[in-house]
């Protein structure tokens, strides 16, 4: 339905197949099951024509404490009334759907009376987006303008018996008011909707245009980068907030479709260092850049902070599993001659995990690495002259990143933005140096060169002449076995940071660019979907690309066997990250 290529799926035919009929028949069914055992609610499955929309009851919960029942409403185009220019395919459609999800959620909180009886009774809720504007399955808009919202309802009970009068109030009083308040163009704040759609379109335009300008990131003048707190992603408002000011050396101007001319800091490709004293805003800038692969809502402060869509935040992640990754560009001659062109471990160290994270990102086609010293392994990042002398190269398997970062750009076109306040050795390899001074970026390239001249590094380069080729890996479908007990496949996301896959748990705690639990759920679905593309020859990068192609062609619904409203779009990198962190994954050398 997302692209409406096969027409809206609101055909009356399907609704009839589901059973049901008029709203009146739903009312009668409710009357009939009043006071009966909870499973009698199952009779409600079906589609019902209400004034102005069709209600579809897809799944009825088994008891009052189970996950709430899944429903949809479909509002025909003429009733919904969204003008064509607000639902143009691509950025605008996604922003419109995001906006409607937010308004539907607001209306639920305002108009649903909430808790009734036992369990989840009384709940009416829809997926709840955060600061990002992501494609979601919560609201769909068909090519012809029909709107579908997918939500959940906790069907009310007294003890374990059907509370039909309460259910009637929810279905015949609250839900119609929620739909009326949130899914019709005439009820909405048209100005806010326009801003939402135009902001998203501008950000996508800006991001898509980076490469042609030779840039890997752009931070708009006046952007607000700091967040309210480490656990609250809304903009910082209290105290003194310093809006972003671009240094003249990196100031560029762009022309956006809606906003027109805009100035900001453009970061070109190559090796960029962000230096500066502790607490001067280095990590905050990098964080904004890593989140710049996503669009943000108006008022977020980072609406026009955008990064190359393939940017991957790299960090150390000791304890993770690694399966036959070619980390030889960074690590070679391990004790006892262990192979590092197909390096496996159940318990990676800080440096080997960081090396594997980089190689795995390269496998999926990243063009920009983002690295913060705060979350890096020191011995992976630097190795100074004194250490070189004390521990001979023959006894040190690690070639530090400082010796590889320029080769990555020269040979593979992969840029790096690096926060480093602690080691001047990087000055020799930097294409530019930005110093954060009281939250303001300053171009210190010339000083950095002068300092590097004055204090010549006495360390020896260890990187060799080339970055080196990396062996590709083909995942084995059979190693993605999600069976558990009586379930053929059992995959369920547990919040943002982990997925239960069969009897194993995938830990995504270090995958920082996974930002929404609905993305995690979709990645879980995609793991199952991906196995159909694994033929023992296709590489991880190819398999992941095929999954994303399926999603692009047929929407996120392609990943699940039933309509679900709590899935959001994810990137190839996060899907690959989940695959790579599955403790059972096995790979082969392709061909
Ligand atoms: P660094 O990495 O340089 O040590 P951080 O980026 O962690 O510094 O920032 C330190 C603190 O300053 C954080 O609490 C952050 O929220 C705050 N901060 C960052 N940028 C700004 C800004 N532009 N205005 C106000 N406070 C900021
Ligand atoms: Mg920091």
mmCIF file of C-alpha atoms in Angstrom, residues 188-492:
data_model
loop_
_atom_site.group_PDB
_atom_site.id
_atom_site.type_symbol
_atom_site.label_atom_id
_atom_site.label_comp_id
_atom_site.label_asym_id
_atom_site.label_seq_id
_atom_site.Cartn_x
_atom_site.Cartn_y
_atom_site.Cartn_z
ATOM 1 C CA UNK A 188 -5.546 19.479 11.615
ATOM 2 C CA UNK A 189 -3.265 22.471 11.992
ATOM 3 C CA UNK A 190 -2.534 22.958 8.302
ATOM 4 C CA UNK A 191 0.411 25.239 8.984
ATOM 5 C CA UNK A 192 2.103 22.710 11.300
ATOM 6 C CA UNK A 193 1.510 19.953 8.778
ATOM 7 C CA UNK A 194 2.989 22.021 5.971
ATOM 8 C CA UNK A 195 6.054 22.787 8.088
ATOM 9 C CA UNK A 196 6.474 19.103 8.938
ATOM 10 C CA UNK A 197 6.315 18.076 5.300
ATOM 11 C CA UNK A 198 8.519 20.882 4.003
ATOM 12 C CA UNK A 199 11.161 20.477 6.702
ATOM 13 C CA UNK A 200 11.464 16.783 5.958
ATOM 14 C CA UNK A 201 11.655 17.400 2.243
ATOM 15 C CA UNK A 202 14.362 20.040 2.706
ATOM 16 C CA UNK A 203 16.443 17.751 4.928
ATOM 17 C CA UNK A 204 16.211 14.868 2.464
ATOM 18 C CA UNK A 205 17.126 17.187 -0.384
ATOM 19 C CA UNK A 206 20.097 18.515 1.538
ATOM 20 C CA UNK A 207 21.333 15.045 2.448
ATOM 21 C CA UNK A 208 20.908 13.717 -1.064
ATOM 22 C CA UNK A 209 22.900 16.679 -2.415
ATOM 23 C CA UNK A 210 25.904 16.352 -0.105
ATOM 24 C CA UNK A 211 27.894 14.035 -2.308
ATOM 25 C CA UNK A 212 27.628 16.154 -5.423
ATOM 26 C CA UNK A 213 29.075 19.045 -3.404
ATOM 27 C CA UNK A 214 31.959 16.940 -2.130
ATOM 28 C CA UNK A 215 30.591 17.093 1.396
ATOM 29 C CA UNK A 216 29.968 14.372 3.947
ATOM 30 C CA UNK A 217 27.984 16.482 6.411
ATOM 31 C CA UNK A 218 26.258 19.822 6.817
ATOM 32 C CA UNK A 219 25.298 21.669 9.995
ATOM 33 C CA UNK A 220 22.953 24.612 9.538
ATOM 34 C CA UNK A 221 23.646 27.986 11.043
ATOM 35 C CA UNK A 222 21.658 28.314 14.247
ATOM 36 C CA UNK A 223 21.138 24.585 14.773
ATOM 37 C CA UNK A 224 20.711 23.456 18.371
ATOM 38 C CA UNK A 225 22.822 20.352 18.916
ATOM 39 C CA UNK A 226 22.790 19.571 22.667
ATOM 40 C CA UNK A 227 20.013 17.387 24.034
ATOM 41 C CA UNK A 228 17.998 17.846 27.209
ATOM 42 C CA UNK A 229 19.858 14.968 28.870
ATOM 43 C CA UNK A 230 21.603 11.693 28.192
ATOM 44 C CA UNK A 231 18.234 9.954 28.193
ATOM 45 C CA UNK A 232 16.049 12.740 26.820
ATOM 46 C CA UNK A 233 16.619 13.382 23.113
ATOM 47 C CA UNK A 234 14.622 16.593 23.031
ATOM 48 C CA UNK A 235 16.614 19.804 22.569
ATOM 49 C CA UNK A 236 18.378 21.347 25.542
ATOM 50 C CA UNK A 237 16.429 24.384 26.669
ATOM 51 C CA UNK A 238 17.552 25.080 30.198
ATOM 52 C CA UNK A 239 20.629 27.173 30.929
ATOM 53 C CA UNK A 240 22.651 28.765 28.173
ATOM 54 C CA UNK A 241 22.285 27.049 24.861
ATOM 55 C CA UNK A 242 24.802 28.096 22.237
ATOM 56 C CA UNK A 243 23.285 27.875 18.730
ATOM 57 C CA UNK A 244 25.595 26.557 16.027
ATOM 58 C CA UNK A 245 27.836 29.080 14.234
ATOM 59 C CA UNK A 246 29.821 27.940 11.240
ATOM 60 C CA UNK A 247 33.464 28.963 10.916
ATOM 61 C CA UNK A 248 33.965 31.030 7.748
ATOM 62 C CA UNK A 249 36.466 28.543 6.342
ATOM 63 C CA UNK A 250 33.786 25.866 6.141
ATOM 64 C CA UNK A 251 30.762 28.024 5.461
ATOM 65 C CA UNK A 252 28.723 26.946 2.470
ATOM 66 C CA UNK A 253 25.399 28.097 1.156
ATOM 67 C CA UNK A 254 22.732 25.810 -0.170
ATOM 68 C CA UNK A 255 19.392 26.364 -1.844
ATOM 69 C CA UNK A 256 16.528 24.273 -0.460
ATOM 70 C CA UNK A 257 13.213 23.589 -2.179
ATOM 71 C CA UNK A 258 11.085 25.101 0.575
ATOM 72 C CA UNK A 259 13.281 27.141 2.819
ATOM 73 C CA UNK A 260 15.382 28.720 0.104
ATOM 74 C CA UNK A 261 18.924 29.865 0.893
ATOM 75 C CA UNK A 262 20.606 28.408 3.917
ATOM 76 C CA UNK A 263 24.128 28.814 5.288
ATOM 77 C CA UNK A 264 25.985 26.340 7.428
ATOM 78 C CA UNK A 265 29.137 24.365 7.943
ATOM 79 C CA UNK A 266 29.934 21.919 5.188
ATOM 80 C CA UNK A 267 32.392 19.174 6.069
ATOM 81 C CA UNK A 268 34.213 17.915 2.973
ATOM 82 C CA UNK A 269 35.338 14.329 2.478
ATOM 83 C CA UNK A 270 38.705 13.181 3.771
ATOM 84 C CA UNK A 271 39.937 13.094 7.331
ATOM 85 C CA UNK A 272 38.365 15.634 9.673
ATOM 86 C CA UNK A 273 39.447 16.040 13.260
ATOM 87 C CA UNK A 274 37.269 17.583 15.906
ATOM 88 C CA UNK A 275 39.534 18.699 18.732
ATOM 89 C CA UNK A 276 39.095 20.930 21.749
ATOM 90 C CA UNK A 277 39.104 20.934 25.485
ATOM 91 C CA UNK A 278 36.994 18.591 27.545
ATOM 92 C CA UNK A 279 33.386 19.652 27.861
ATOM 93 C CA UNK A 280 33.533 22.075 24.917
ATOM 94 C CA UNK A 281 30.992 20.226 22.807
ATOM 95 C CA UNK A 282 33.006 17.767 20.696
ATOM 96 C CA UNK A 283 30.933 14.676 21.378
ATOM 97 C CA UNK A 284 27.721 16.665 21.058
ATOM 98 C CA UNK A 285 28.694 17.689 17.525
ATOM 99 C CA UNK A 286 29.630 14.139 16.562
ATOM 100 C CA UNK A 287 26.404 12.823 18.038
ATOM 101 C CA UNK A 288 24.410 15.292 15.950
ATOM 102 C CA UNK A 289 26.311 14.080 12.890
ATOM 103 C CA UNK A 290 25.601 10.421 13.574
ATOM 104 C CA UNK A 291 21.899 11.243 14.016
ATOM 105 C CA UNK A 292 22.086 13.311 10.814
ATOM 106 C CA UNK A 293 21.405 10.188 8.769
ATOM 107 C CA UNK A 294 17.775 10.681 9.891
ATOM 108 C CA UNK A 295 15.323 13.537 9.505
ATOM 109 C CA UNK A 296 14.079 15.343 12.592
ATOM 110 C CA UNK A 297 10.838 17.040 13.513
ATOM 111 C CA UNK A 298 10.489 20.816 13.314
ATOM 112 C CA UNK A 299 11.670 22.292 16.600
ATOM 113 C CA UNK A 300 14.210 19.548 17.231
ATOM 114 C CA UNK A 301 17.139 21.861 16.555
ATOM 115 C CA UNK A 302 18.805 19.390 14.191
ATOM 116 C CA UNK A 303 16.280 19.588 11.353
ATOM 117 C CA UNK A 304 18.965 20.792 8.980
ATOM 118 C CA UNK A 305 21.903 18.837 10.326
ATOM 119 C CA UNK A 306 22.478 16.127 7.769
ATOM 120 C CA UNK A 307 25.123 13.509 7.193
ATOM 121 C CA UNK A 308 26.004 11.188 4.351
ATOM 122 C CA UNK A 309 23.286 8.521 4.524
ATOM 123 C CA UNK A 310 25.923 5.788 4.702
ATOM 124 C CA UNK A 311 27.636 7.230 7.790
ATOM 125 C CA UNK A 312 28.377 4.653 10.461
ATOM 126 C CA UNK A 313 29.297 5.401 14.048
ATOM 127 C CA UNK A 314 32.167 3.148 15.004
ATOM 128 C CA UNK A 315 33.011 2.242 18.557
ATOM 129 C CA UNK A 316 34.717 -0.365 20.632
ATOM 130 C CA UNK A 317 32.410 -3.141 21.743
ATOM 131 C CA UNK A 318 34.318 -5.656 23.765
ATOM 132 C CA UNK A 319 32.557 -8.941 24.404
ATOM 133 C CA UNK A 320 30.819 -9.094 21.052
ATOM 134 C CA UNK A 321 31.102 -12.126 18.831
ATOM 135 C CA UNK A 322 32.967 -11.867 15.531
ATOM 136 C CA UNK A 323 32.551 -14.380 12.700
ATOM 137 C CA UNK A 324 35.402 -14.738 10.216
ATOM 138 C CA UNK A 325 35.866 -11.021 9.620
ATOM 139 C CA UNK A 326 38.958 -9.951 7.715
ATOM 140 C CA UNK A 327 40.489 -7.531 10.195
ATOM 141 C CA UNK A 328 43.975 -7.924 8.703
ATOM 142 C CA UNK A 329 44.276 -4.248 7.697
ATOM 143 C CA UNK A 330 44.340 -3.432 11.422
ATOM 144 C CA UNK A 331 45.416 -6.584 13.149
ATOM 145 C CA UNK A 332 47.885 -9.216 12.048
ATOM 146 C CA UNK A 333 50.306 -11.735 13.498
ATOM 147 C CA UNK A 334 48.321 -12.557 16.597
ATOM 148 C CA UNK A 335 49.929 -14.925 19.105
ATOM 149 C CA UNK A 336 50.054 -18.558 17.928
ATOM 150 C CA UNK A 337 49.663 -17.440 14.319
ATOM 151 C CA UNK A 338 45.913 -16.935 14.531
ATOM 152 C CA UNK A 339 44.402 -15.981 11.205
ATOM 153 C CA UNK A 340 43.169 -12.417 11.016
ATOM 154 C CA UNK A 341 41.875 -12.554 7.431
ATOM 155 C CA UNK A 342 39.005 -14.639 8.815
ATOM 156 C CA UNK A 343 39.037 -13.698 12.441
ATOM 157 C CA UNK A 344 36.503 -15.239 14.790
ATOM 158 C CA UNK A 345 35.986 -14.830 18.477
ATOM 159 C CA UNK A 346 33.219 -15.306 21.003
ATOM 160 C CA UNK A 347 34.549 -12.449 23.082
ATOM 161 C CA UNK A 348 36.254 -9.670 21.172
ATOM 162 C CA UNK A 349 38.591 -7.226 22.850
ATOM 163 C CA UNK A 350 38.128 -3.467 22.569
ATOM 164 C CA UNK A 351 40.540 -3.191 19.649
ATOM 165 C CA UNK A 352 39.439 -6.292 17.708
ATOM 166 C CA UNK A 353 35.783 -5.325 18.123
ATOM 167 C CA UNK A 354 36.461 -1.832 16.832
ATOM 168 C CA UNK A 355 38.404 -3.241 13.871
ATOM 169 C CA UNK A 356 35.572 -5.682 13.098
ATOM 170 C CA UNK A 357 33.001 -2.891 13.349
ATOM 171 C CA UNK A 358 34.887 -0.889 10.725
ATOM 172 C CA UNK A 359 35.361 -3.800 8.327
ATOM 173 C CA UNK A 360 31.716 -4.825 8.661
ATOM 174 C CA UNK A 361 30.618 -1.260 7.876
ATOM 175 C CA UNK A 362 32.877 -1.286 4.788
ATOM 176 C CA UNK A 363 31.287 -4.564 3.689
ATOM 177 C CA UNK A 364 27.902 -2.834 3.514
ATOM 178 C CA UNK A 365 29.244 0.215 1.706
ATOM 179 C CA UNK A 366 29.811 2.991 4.215
ATOM 180 C CA UNK A 367 31.431 6.158 2.889
ATOM 181 C CA UNK A 368 31.831 7.874 6.244
ATOM 182 C CA UNK A 369 33.109 6.646 9.587
ATOM 183 C CA UNK A 370 32.324 8.600 12.747
ATOM 184 C CA UNK A 371 34.576 7.902 15.694
ATOM 185 C CA UNK A 372 34.716 9.410 19.177
ATOM 186 C CA UNK A 373 37.729 8.852 21.383
ATOM 187 C CA UNK A 374 35.290 8.581 24.307
ATOM 188 C CA UNK A 375 34.055 5.225 23.014
ATOM 189 C CA UNK A 376 37.204 3.939 21.320
ATOM 190 C CA UNK A 377 39.905 1.510 22.348
ATOM 191 C CA UNK A 378 43.058 3.555 22.969
ATOM 192 C CA UNK A 379 45.393 0.919 21.538
ATOM 193 C CA UNK A 380 43.306 0.830 18.377
ATOM 194 C CA UNK A 381 43.519 4.603 17.934
ATOM 195 C CA UNK A 382 47.126 5.435 18.785
ATOM 196 C CA UNK A 383 50.566 4.019 19.456
ATOM 197 C CA UNK A 384 53.169 6.602 20.224
ATOM 198 C CA UNK A 385 56.926 6.609 19.702
ATOM 199 C CA UNK A 386 57.792 5.438 23.161
ATOM 200 C CA UNK A 387 55.446 2.473 22.953
ATOM 201 C CA UNK A 388 56.785 1.663 19.492
ATOM 202 C CA UNK A 389 60.235 1.458 20.984
ATOM 203 C CA UNK A 390 59.264 -0.491 24.090
ATOM 204 C CA UNK A 391 57.111 -3.045 22.295
ATOM 205 C CA UNK A 392 58.566 -3.994 18.941
ATOM 206 C CA UNK A 393 56.204 -4.050 15.945
ATOM 207 C CA UNK A 394 56.767 -7.797 15.631
ATOM 208 C CA UNK A 395 55.108 -8.204 19.010
ATOM 209 C CA UNK A 396 52.276 -5.745 18.449
ATOM 210 C CA UNK A 397 49.489 -7.131 16.253
ATOM 211 C CA UNK A 398 47.622 -3.842 16.065
ATOM 212 C CA UNK A 399 48.236 -1.255 13.395
ATOM 213 C CA UNK A 400 46.585 1.800 14.888
ATOM 214 C CA UNK A 401 43.853 3.652 13.044
ATOM 215 C CA UNK A 402 46.091 6.711 12.683
ATOM 216 C CA UNK A 403 48.161 4.738 10.146
ATOM 217 C CA UNK A 404 45.132 3.619 8.152
ATOM 218 C CA UNK A 405 42.737 6.523 8.122
ATOM 219 C CA UNK A 406 44.272 8.303 5.106
ATOM 220 C CA UNK A 407 44.507 5.096 3.088
ATOM 221 C CA UNK A 408 40.828 4.497 3.678
ATOM 222 C CA UNK A 409 40.080 7.742 1.931
ATOM 223 C CA UNK A 410 42.702 7.513 -0.802
ATOM 224 C CA UNK A 411 41.993 3.910 -1.769
ATOM 225 C CA UNK A 412 38.369 3.413 -0.881
ATOM 226 C CA UNK A 413 36.871 6.882 -0.818
ATOM 227 C CA UNK A 414 35.837 6.416 2.799
ATOM 228 C CA UNK A 415 36.025 9.586 4.877
ATOM 229 C CA UNK A 416 36.392 9.822 8.637
ATOM 230 C CA UNK A 417 35.254 12.395 11.174
ATOM 231 C CA UNK A 418 37.094 11.856 14.382
ATOM 232 C CA UNK A 419 36.756 13.404 17.818
ATOM 233 C CA UNK A 420 40.169 13.382 19.388
ATOM 234 C CA UNK A 421 41.283 15.667 22.172
ATOM 235 C CA UNK A 422 44.035 13.433 23.472
ATOM 236 C CA UNK A 423 46.528 12.646 20.711
ATOM 237 C CA UNK A 424 48.369 15.069 18.441
ATOM 238 C CA UNK A 425 49.637 12.237 16.233
ATOM 239 C CA UNK A 426 46.476 12.630 14.166
ATOM 240 C CA UNK A 427 47.509 16.155 13.123
ATOM 241 C CA UNK A 428 49.818 14.595 10.535
ATOM 242 C CA UNK A 429 46.995 12.774 8.773
ATOM 243 C CA UNK A 430 44.194 15.332 9.040
ATOM 244 C CA UNK A 431 42.819 17.136 6.010
ATOM 245 C CA UNK A 432 41.215 19.667 8.354
ATOM 246 C CA UNK A 433 40.969 20.357 12.027
ATOM 247 C CA UNK A 434 37.966 21.890 13.742
ATOM 248 C CA UNK A 435 38.417 23.032 17.325
ATOM 249 C CA UNK A 436 35.392 23.340 19.570
ATOM 250 C CA UNK A 437 35.732 26.413 21.761
ATOM 251 C CA UNK A 438 32.867 26.929 24.183
ATOM 252 C CA UNK A 439 30.546 25.033 21.811
ATOM 253 C CA UNK A 440 31.623 27.023 18.746
ATOM 254 C CA UNK A 441 33.644 25.392 15.961
ATOM 255 C CA UNK A 442 36.838 27.173 14.937
ATOM 256 C CA UNK A 443 39.022 26.329 11.951
ATOM 257 C CA UNK A 444 42.478 25.599 13.368
ATOM 258 C CA UNK A 445 43.940 23.906 10.300
ATOM 259 C CA UNK A 446 46.804 26.384 9.902
ATOM 260 C CA UNK A 447 47.802 26.236 13.568
ATOM 261 C CA UNK A 448 47.575 22.467 13.472
ATOM 262 C CA UNK A 449 50.007 22.362 10.554
ATOM 263 C CA UNK A 450 52.352 24.768 12.290
ATOM 264 C CA UNK A 451 52.295 22.696 15.476
ATOM 265 C CA UNK A 452 52.928 19.523 13.500
ATOM 266 C CA UNK A 453 55.943 21.255 11.902
ATOM 267 C CA UNK A 454 57.263 22.550 15.181
ATOM 268 C CA UNK A 455 56.912 19.270 17.041
ATOM 269 C CA UNK A 456 57.736 16.709 14.388
ATOM 270 C CA UNK A 457 56.269 13.367 15.318
ATOM 271 C CA UNK A 458 58.977 10.876 16.001
ATOM 272 C CA UNK A 459 56.734 7.901 15.616
ATOM 273 C CA UNK A 460 57.162 5.580 12.650
ATOM 274 C CA UNK A 461 54.253 4.953 10.336
ATOM 275 C CA UNK A 462 53.236 1.309 10.626
ATOM 276 C CA UNK A 463 50.431 1.073 8.153
ATOM 277 C CA UNK A 464 52.301 -0.327 5.183
ATOM 278 C CA UNK A 465 51.778 1.071 1.722
ATOM 279 C CA UNK A 466 48.127 0.148 1.302
ATOM 280 C CA UNK A 467 44.968 -0.308 3.332
ATOM 281 C CA UNK A 468 44.679 -3.799 1.927
ATOM 282 C CA UNK A 469 41.917 -5.836 0.372
ATOM 283 C CA UNK A 470 39.312 -7.380 2.606
ATOM 284 C CA UNK A 471 37.816 -10.803 2.036
ATOM 285 C CA UNK A 472 34.039 -10.839 1.619
ATOM 286 C CA UNK A 473 31.744 -13.143 3.521
ATOM 287 C CA UNK A 474 28.614 -15.022 2.459
ATOM 288 C CA UNK A 475 26.171 -15.777 5.273
ATOM 289 C CA UNK A 476 24.784 -19.310 5.562
ATOM 290 C CA UNK A 477 20.982 -19.332 5.770
ATOM 291 C CA UNK A 478 20.884 -22.402 7.992
ATOM 292 C CA UNK A 479 22.801 -20.556 10.679
ATOM 293 C CA UNK A 480 19.836 -18.182 11.060
ATOM 294 C CA UNK A 481 17.675 -20.663 12.887
ATOM 295 C CA UNK A 482 15.076 -18.847 14.967
ATOM 296 C CA UNK A 483 13.155 -21.905 16.099
ATOM 297 C CA UNK A 484 12.284 -22.210 19.723
ATOM 298 C CA UNK A 485 10.213 -24.901 21.376
ATOM 299 C CA UNK A 486 6.948 -25.265 19.549
ATOM 300 C CA UNK A 487 7.588 -22.195 17.439
ATOM 301 C CA UNK A 488 9.045 -22.557 13.993
ATOM 302 C CA UNK A 489 10.422 -19.049 14.195
ATOM 303 C CA UNK A 490 10.353 -16.875 17.213
ATOM 304 C CA UNK A 491 11.854 -13.425 16.753
ATOM 305 C CA UNK A 492 10.910 -10.605 19.034
#
